[in-house]
CSV table of C-alpha atoms and ligand atoms in Angstrom, one decimal:
chain,number,residue,atom,x,y,z
N,1,UNK,CA,-11.7,17.3,13.0
N,2,UNK,CA,-11.1,18.8,9.6
N,3,UNK,CA,-10.5,15.5,7.8
N,4,UNK,CA,-11.0,12.4,9.9
N,5,UNK,CA,-8.9,9.4,9.0
N,6,UNK,CA,-10.0,6.0,10.2
N,7,UNK,CA,-7.3,4.1,12.1
N,8,UNK,CA,-7.8,0.7,13.9
N,9,UNK,CA,-8.3,2.6,17.1
N,10,UNK,CA,-10.8,5.1,15.7
N,11,UNK,CA,-10.7,8.4,13.7
N,12,UNK,CA,-7.8,10.8,14.0
N,13,UNK,CA,-7.4,14.1,12.1
N,14,UNK,CA,-5.3,13.9,9.0
N,15,UNK,CA,-3.0,16.6,10.4
N,16,UNK,CA,-2.1,14.1,13.2
N,17,UNK,CA,-0.7,11.4,11.0
N,18,UNK,CA,2.9,12.6,11.1
N,19,UNK,CA,5.7,10.6,9.5
N,20,UNK,CA,4.0,7.7,7.7
N,21,UNK,CA,5.0,4.5,6.0
N,22,UNK,CA,2.3,4.0,3.4
N,23,UNK,CA,2.6,0.3,2.6
N,24,UNK,CA,3.8,-2.3,5.2
N,25,UNK,CA,2.2,-5.5,6.3
N,26,UNK,CA,2.4,-6.5,9.9
N,27,UNK,CA,0.8,-9.9,9.0
N,28,UNK,CA,0.4,-11.5,5.6
N,29,UNK,CA,-0.4,-14.9,4.3
N,30,UNK,CA,-0.9,-16.2,0.8
N,31,UNK,CA,-4.4,-17.7,0.6
N,32,UNK,CA,-4.2,-21.3,1.6
N,33,UNK,CA,-2.2,-20.6,4.8
N,34,UNK,CA,-5.4,-21.3,6.8
N,35,UNK,CA,-5.1,-25.0,6.0
N,36,UNK,CA,-1.4,-25.4,7.2
N,37,UNK,CA,-1.1,-26.3,10.8
N,38,UNK,CA,2.2,-28.1,10.7
N,39,UNK,CA,3.8,-25.5,13.0
N,40,UNK,CA,0.9,-25.4,15.3
N,41,UNK,CA,-2.3,-23.3,15.5
N,42,UNK,CA,-2.4,-19.5,15.3
N,43,UNK,CA,-1.1,-18.2,18.6
N,44,UNK,CA,-2.7,-14.8,19.3
N,45,UNK,CA,-0.4,-13.7,22.0
N,46,UNK,CA,2.7,-14.7,20.2
N,47,UNK,CA,1.6,-12.8,17.0
N,48,UNK,CA,0.6,-9.8,19.1
N,49,UNK,CA,4.0,-9.7,20.8
N,50,UNK,CA,5.8,-10.0,17.5
N,51,UNK,CA,3.7,-7.2,16.1
N,52,UNK,CA,4.5,-5.0,19.0
N,53,UNK,CA,8.2,-5.5,18.4
N,54,UNK,CA,7.8,-4.5,14.8
N,55,UNK,CA,5.9,-1.4,15.8
N,56,UNK,CA,8.5,-0.4,18.3
N,57,UNK,CA,11.3,-0.8,15.8
N,58,UNK,CA,9.5,1.4,13.3
N,59,UNK,CA,8.7,4.1,15.9
N,60,UNK,CA,12.4,4.4,16.8
N,61,UNK,CA,12.7,6.3,13.6
N,62,UNK,CA,9.9,8.8,14.4
N,63,UNK,CA,7.2,7.1,12.4
N,64,UNK,CA,3.8,7.8,13.8
N,65,UNK,CA,1.5,6.1,11.3
N,66,UNK,CA,1.6,2.9,9.2
N,67,UNK,CA,-0.8,2.0,6.4
N,68,UNK,CA,-1.2,-1.8,6.4
N,69,UNK,CA,-3.0,-2.6,3.1
N,70,UNK,CA,-3.3,-6.3,3.7
N,71,UNK,CA,-6.2,-7.5,1.5
N,72,UNK,CA,-9.2,-9.3,3.1
N,73,UNK,CA,-8.2,-12.6,1.5
N,74,UNK,CA,-4.5,-12.5,2.7
N,75,UNK,CA,-5.1,-12.6,6.5
N,76,UNK,CA,-6.2,-9.0,7.3
N,77,UNK,CA,-6.8,-8.9,11.1
N,78,UNK,CA,-8.0,-5.6,12.4
N,79,UNK,CA,-8.4,-6.7,16.0
N,80,UNK,CA,-4.8,-7.9,16.2
N,81,UNK,CA,-3.7,-4.6,14.6
N,82,UNK,CA,-5.8,-2.7,17.2
N,83,UNK,CA,-4.0,-4.5,20.1
N,84,UNK,CA,-0.6,-3.6,18.6
N,85,UNK,CA,-1.7,0.0,18.2
N,86,UNK,CA,-3.1,0.3,21.7
N,87,UNK,CA,0.1,-1.3,23.2
N,88,UNK,CA,2.5,1.0,21.3
N,89,UNK,CA,0.7,4.2,20.3
N,90,UNK,CA,1.6,3.6,16.7
N,91,UNK,CA,-1.4,4.7,14.5
N,92,UNK,CA,-2.3,1.9,12.1
N,93,UNK,CA,-4.6,2.2,9.1
N,94,UNK,CA,-6.1,-1.0,7.7
N,95,UNK,CA,-7.8,-1.5,4.4
N,96,UNK,CA,-10.7,-3.2,2.6
N,97,UNK,CA,-9.9,-5.0,-0.6
N,98,UNK,CA,-8.9,-8.1,-2.5
N,99,UNK,CA,-5.6,-9.2,-4.0
N,100,UNK,CA,-4.9,-9.7,-7.7
N,101,UNK,CA,-6.2,-12.7,-9.6
N,102,UNK,CA,-3.0,-14.7,-9.7
N,103,UNK,CA,-2.3,-14.6,-5.9
N,104,UNK,CA,-5.7,-13.9,-4.2
N,105,UNK,CA,-8.4,-16.2,-3.0
N,106,UNK,CA,-10.3,-15.9,-6.2
N,107,UNK,CA,-12.8,-18.8,-6.4
N,108,UNK,CA,-15.4,-17.1,-4.1
N,109,UNK,CA,-16.0,-14.1,-6.3
N,110,UNK,CA,-15.2,-15.9,-9.5
N,111,UNK,CA,-18.2,-18.2,-8.8
N,112,UNK,CA,-20.4,-15.3,-8.0
N,113,UNK,CA,-19.2,-13.5,-11.1
N,114,UNK,CA,-20.5,-16.5,-13.1
N,115,UNK,CA,-23.9,-15.9,-11.5
N,116,UNK,CA,-23.8,-12.2,-12.4
N,117,UNK,CA,-24.0,-11.0,-8.8
N,118,UNK,CA,-20.3,-10.4,-7.8
N,119,UNK,CA,-19.8,-6.8,-8.7
N,120,UNK,CA,-22.8,-5.6,-6.7
N,121,UNK,CA,-21.7,-7.7,-3.8
N,122,UNK,CA,-18.1,-6.3,-3.9
N,123,UNK,CA,-19.6,-2.8,-3.9
N,124,UNK,CA,-21.8,-3.7,-0.9
N,125,UNK,CA,-18.9,-5.3,0.9
N,126,UNK,CA,-16.6,-2.3,0.5
N,127,UNK,CA,-19.3,0.2,1.3
N,128,UNK,CA,-20.4,-1.7,4.4
N,129,UNK,CA,-16.9,-2.0,5.8
N,130,UNK,CA,-16.2,1.7,5.1
N,131,UNK,CA,-19.4,3.0,6.7
N,132,UNK,CA,-20.2,0.4,9.4
N,133,UNK,CA,-16.9,-1.3,10.1
N,134,UNK,CA,-15.3,-4.7,9.6
N,135,UNK,CA,-17.1,-7.9,10.8
N,136,UNK,CA,-18.9,-6.2,13.7
N,137,UNK,CA,-15.7,-4.9,15.3
N,138,UNK,CA,-16.5,-1.3,14.6
N,139,UNK,CA,-13.0,-0.9,13.2
N,140,UNK,CA,-13.2,0.9,9.8
N,141,UNK,CA,-10.7,0.7,7.0
N,142,UNK,CA,-8.9,4.0,6.1
N,143,UNK,CA,-8.3,3.0,2.5
N,144,UNK,CA,-9.5,0.7,-0.3
N,145,UNK,CA,-6.9,-1.7,-1.6
N,146,UNK,CA,-7.1,-2.8,-5.3
N,147,UNK,CA,-4.7,-5.0,-7.3
N,148,UNK,CA,-4.1,-6.0,-10.9
N,149,UNK,CA,-1.9,-8.5,-12.8
N,150,UNK,CA,1.2,-8.1,-14.8
N,151,UNK,CA,0.4,-6.6,-18.2
N,152,UNK,CA,-3.4,-6.7,-17.7
N,153,UNK,CA,-6.3,-5.9,-15.5
N,154,UNK,CA,-8.4,-9.1,-15.7
N,155,UNK,CA,-12.2,-9.0,-15.8
N,156,UNK,CA,-12.1,-10.4,-12.3
N,157,UNK,CA,-9.9,-7.5,-11.1
N,158,UNK,CA,-11.9,-4.9,-13.0
N,159,UNK,CA,-15.0,-5.7,-10.8
N,160,UNK,CA,-13.0,-4.5,-7.8
N,161,UNK,CA,-11.7,-1.4,-9.5
N,162,UNK,CA,-15.2,-0.3,-10.6
N,163,UNK,CA,-16.7,-1.0,-7.1
N,164,UNK,CA,-13.8,0.7,-5.4
N,165,UNK,CA,-14.1,3.9,-7.5
N,166,UNK,CA,-17.8,4.0,-6.8
N,167,UNK,CA,-17.3,3.7,-3.0
N,168,UNK,CA,-14.6,6.4,-3.2
N,169,UNK,CA,-17.1,8.7,-5.0
N,170,UNK,CA,-19.7,7.9,-2.3
N,171,UNK,CA,-17.5,8.3,0.8
N,172,UNK,CA,-14.2,10.1,-0.1
N,173,UNK,CA,-12.0,7.2,1.1
N,174,UNK,CA,-8.6,7.0,-0.6
N,175,UNK,CA,-7.6,4.1,-2.9
N,176,UNK,CA,-4.2,2.4,-2.8
N,177,UNK,CA,-3.3,-0.1,-5.5
N,178,UNK,CA,-0.9,-3.0,-6.3
N,179,UNK,CA,0.7,-3.0,-9.7
N,180,UNK,CA,2.5,-6.1,-10.7
N,181,UNK,CA,6.1,-5.1,-11.7
N,182,UNK,CA,4.9,-1.5,-12.1
N,183,UNK,CA,2.7,-2.4,-15.1
N,184,UNK,CA,-0.9,-1.1,-15.8
N,185,UNK,CA,-0.5,2.0,-13.7
N,186,UNK,CA,-2.0,4.3,-16.3
N,187,UNK,CA,-4.8,1.8,-17.1
N,188,UNK,CA,-5.6,1.6,-13.4
N,189,UNK,CA,-5.9,5.4,-13.1
N,190,UNK,CA,-8.1,5.6,-16.3
N,191,UNK,CA,-10.4,2.9,-15.1
N,192,UNK,CA,-10.8,4.4,-11.7
N,193,UNK,CA,-11.4,7.9,-13.1
N,194,UNK,CA,-14.0,6.6,-15.5
N,195,UNK,CA,-16.0,5.4,-12.5
N,196,UNK,CA,-15.8,8.6,-10.5
N,197,UNK,CA,-12.6,8.4,-8.5
N,198,UNK,CA,-10.7,11.6,-7.5
N,199,UNK,CA,-7.1,11.6,-8.8
N,200,UNK,CA,-5.8,13.4,-5.7
N,201,UNK,CA,-6.9,10.4,-3.5
N,202,UNK,CA,-5.3,7.7,-5.6
N,203,UNK,CA,-2.0,6.0,-4.8
N,204,UNK,CA,-0.6,3.8,-7.6
N,205,UNK,CA,1.5,1.3,-5.8
N,206,UNK,CA,4.7,-0.6,-6.6
N,207,UNK,CA,5.6,1.7,-9.4
N,208,UNK,CA,9.2,1.2,-8.4
N,209,UNK,CA,8.7,-2.3,-9.9
N,210,UNK,CA,9.6,-0.8,-13.2
N,211,UNK,CA,12.6,1.4,-14.1
N,212,UNK,CA,10.9,2.6,-17.3
N,213,UNK,CA,10.5,6.3,-16.4
N,214,UNK,CA,8.1,6.8,-19.3
N,215,UNK,CA,5.6,4.9,-17.3
N,216,UNK,CA,6.1,7.0,-14.2
N,217,UNK,CA,5.6,10.2,-16.2
N,218,UNK,CA,2.4,8.9,-17.8
N,219,UNK,CA,0.9,8.1,-14.4
N,220,UNK,CA,2.1,11.3,-12.7
N,221,UNK,CA,0.5,13.4,-15.5
N,222,UNK,CA,-2.8,12.1,-14.2
N,223,UNK,CA,-2.3,14.0,-10.9
N,224,UNK,CA,-2.2,10.8,-8.8
N,225,UNK,CA,0.4,9.6,-6.3
N,226,UNK,CA,3.1,7.2,-7.4
N,227,UNK,CA,4.5,5.0,-4.7
N,228,UNK,CA,8.1,3.8,-4.5
N,229,UNK,CA,7.0,1.4,-1.9
N,230,UNK,CA,9.2,-1.7,-2.2
N,231,UNK,CA,12.6,-0.6,-1.1
N,232,UNK,CA,14.6,-3.6,0.1
N,233,UNK,CA,12.5,-6.0,-2.0
N,234,UNK,CA,14.9,-7.2,-4.6
N,235,UNK,CA,15.4,-10.4,-6.6
N,236,UNK,CA,11.9,-11.8,-6.2
N,237,UNK,CA,8.5,-10.8,-7.6
N,238,UNK,CA,10.2,-9.2,-10.6
N,239,UNK,CA,11.5,-6.3,-8.4
N,240,UNK,CA,14.5,-4.2,-9.7
N,241,UNK,CA,17.5,-3.5,-7.4
N,242,UNK,CA,17.3,-0.6,-4.9
N,243,UNK,CA,20.0,1.3,-6.8
N,244,UNK,CA,17.9,1.2,-10.0
N,245,UNK,CA,14.6,2.3,-8.4
N,246,UNK,CA,16.5,5.0,-6.5
N,247,UNK,CA,17.9,6.4,-9.8
N,248,UNK,CA,14.3,6.8,-11.1
N,249,UNK,CA,13.0,8.3,-7.8
N,250,UNK,CA,15.9,10.8,-7.6
N,251,UNK,CA,15.2,11.8,-11.2
N,252,UNK,CA,11.5,12.4,-10.6
N,253,UNK,CA,12.2,14.3,-7.4
N,254,UNK,CA,14.7,16.5,-9.1
N,255,UNK,CA,12.2,17.3,-11.9
N,256,UNK,CA,9.7,18.7,-9.3
N,257,UNK,CA,7.4,15.7,-8.8
N,258,UNK,CA,8.0,15.4,-5.1
N,259,UNK,CA,4.5,16.3,-4.2
N,260,UNK,CA,3.2,13.2,-5.8
N,261,UNK,CA,5.8,10.7,-4.6
N,262,UNK,CA,5.5,8.3,-1.6
N,263,UNK,CA,8.0,5.9,0.0
N,264,UNK,CA,7.7,2.6,1.8
N,265,UNK,CA,9.0,-1.1,1.8
N,266,UNK,CA,6.0,-3.4,1.4
N,267,UNK,CA,7.5,-5.6,4.1
N,268,UNK,CA,5.8,-8.7,5.3
N,269,UNK,CA,6.9,-8.7,9.0
N,270,UNK,CA,5.1,-11.8,10.2
N,271,UNK,CA,4.1,-14.5,7.7
N,272,UNK,CA,0.8,-16.3,8.3
N,273,UNK,CA,1.2,-20.1,7.9
N,274,UNK,CA,4.8,-21.2,7.9
N,275,UNK,CA,7.7,-18.7,7.6
N,276,UNK,CA,9.2,-19.1,4.1
N,277,UNK,CA,12.6,-20.8,3.9
N,278,UNK,CA,14.6,-18.8,1.3
N,279,UNK,CA,17.6,-20.0,-0.7
N,280,UNK,CA,20.8,-18.3,0.4
N,281,UNK,CA,21.1,-16.3,-2.9
N,282,UNK,CA,17.6,-14.7,-2.3
N,283,UNK,CA,18.0,-14.3,1.4
N,284,UNK,CA,21.1,-12.2,0.7
N,285,UNK,CA,19.2,-9.9,-1.7
N,286,UNK,CA,16.4,-9.5,0.8
N,287,UNK,CA,18.7,-8.8,3.8
N,288,UNK,CA,17.6,-5.2,4.0
N,289,UNK,CA,13.9,-5.8,3.4
N,290,UNK,CA,12.9,-4.4,6.8
N,291,UNK,CA,10.5,-1.6,7.7
N,292,UNK,CA,13.4,0.6,8.7
N,293,UNK,CA,15.6,0.2,5.6
N,294,UNK,CA,14.6,3.7,4.3
N,295,UNK,CA,15.8,5.4,7.5
N,296,UNK,CA,18.9,3.4,8.0
N,297,UNK,CA,20.2,3.4,4.4
N,298,UNK,CA,18.1,4.7,1.6
N,299,UNK,CA,17.3,8.2,2.8
N,300,UNK,CA,20.9,9.0,4.0
N,301,UNK,CA,22.1,7.8,0.6
N,302,UNK,CA,19.5,10.0,-1.2
N,303,UNK,CA,20.7,13.0,0.7
N,304,UNK,CA,24.2,12.2,-0.1
N,305,UNK,CA,23.3,12.0,-3.8
N,306,UNK,CA,21.9,15.6,-3.6
N,307,UNK,CA,18.2,15.1,-2.9
N,308,UNK,CA,17.3,18.0,-0.6
N,309,UNK,CA,16.2,17.0,2.9
N,310,UNK,CA,13.2,19.3,2.6
N,311,UNK,CA,11.8,17.2,-0.3
N,312,UNK,CA,12.3,13.9,1.5
N,313,UNK,CA,10.6,15.3,4.6
N,314,UNK,CA,7.6,16.4,2.5
N,315,UNK,CA,7.4,12.9,1.0
N,316,UNK,CA,7.4,11.2,4.3
N,317,UNK,CA,5.6,13.7,6.5
N,318,UNK,CA,3.2,15.6,4.4
N,319,UNK,CA,2.2,13.7,1.3
N,320,UNK,CA,0.6,10.8,3.2
N,321,UNK,CA,-1.7,13.3,4.9
N,322,UNK,CA,-2.7,14.7,1.6
N,323,UNK,CA,-3.8,11.3,0.3
N,324,UNK,CA,-6.7,11.7,2.8
N,325,UNK,CA,-7.3,15.4,2.4
N,326,UNK,CA,-7.0,15.5,-1.4
N,327,UNK,CA,-5.1,18.2,-3.3
N,328,UNK,CA,-6.5,18.4,-6.7
N,329,UNK,CA,-5.4,22.0,-7.5
N,330,UNK,CA,-1.9,21.4,-6.2
N,331,UNK,CA,-1.5,18.3,-8.3
N,332,UNK,CA,-2.5,20.1,-11.4
N,333,UNK,CA,-0.1,22.9,-10.7
N,334,UNK,CA,2.8,20.5,-10.0
N,335,UNK,CA,1.9,18.6,-13.1
N,336,UNK,CA,2.3,21.8,-15.1
N,337,UNK,CA,5.6,22.5,-13.5
N,338,UNK,CA,6.8,19.0,-14.3
N,339,UNK,CA,5.9,19.4,-17.9
N,340,UNK,CA,7.6,22.8,-18.1
N,341,UNK,CA,10.7,21.2,-16.7
N,342,UNK,CA,10.7,18.6,-19.5
N,343,UNK,CA,10.2,20.9,-22.5
W,401,ZN,ZN1,1.7,-5.1,-0.1
């Protein structure tokens, strides 16, 4: 294998990833779901069967790999993902990481932060999972997931960023982030680079949460990947409309940044705890928030608006592989081309 990538069923070569969705959650629960049993206990077989249905639906569009960056504190379940992968043949890559301060299970490491031991312990946790596997399962994460708040990276979150950068420098594992409403992308990159990260293995996530193209340029200039990974998610969590994020994406692709762009939906397919009951106005806006929305609507629309099929194929089929192989020189070359196009 030239570049092994850890999936929940073991390593595969990066060249075998194929068409990939870089950010979808099979299962996700906001911390606290563990205490809510009003709809009965967690039913493994039911969840497994629901997960298989999701995988089969995605695979109908030729997708061969899904990155599921569910943080450790939001119900990450590598054994369940492995059963879904084994039953369907879909390659699933899970992560190691913690969610942002506002929505993660923060008291555990906040307490340890007050004792002065947290950052070393986070580093040890990431490194152990990456090198030995998760909770004795032998399943290794393929990426590190990091997350920051709207308008700031809190001291709590910075511990995870510094630890993640160090583990990437030690092991070469890619990092994929959560930005809140597309803010702090540049600050995330700078913090990670300061601590030894490789820009060609960094994915700055949810950048489609902002329509301020200046922010996309600033982040792209660092040679990292920018993910438009929330298609279909509108009207909640500060997300703009699909049409707005598509305008920004098409502009960047037209300027020659396609080698640094990624696409996905950030769907939550099966909620842990109770399924949320949405008011009709929001349910309407989220009607297309499915893991096949890109293939059924967005990509055909992008083609119709003049985005060449070749660029879209590269973004879905090749860029995800390069997150794992790295492509420093190419990114720099593309960066130059992008700048030339602007001057
Ligand atoms: Zn997500």
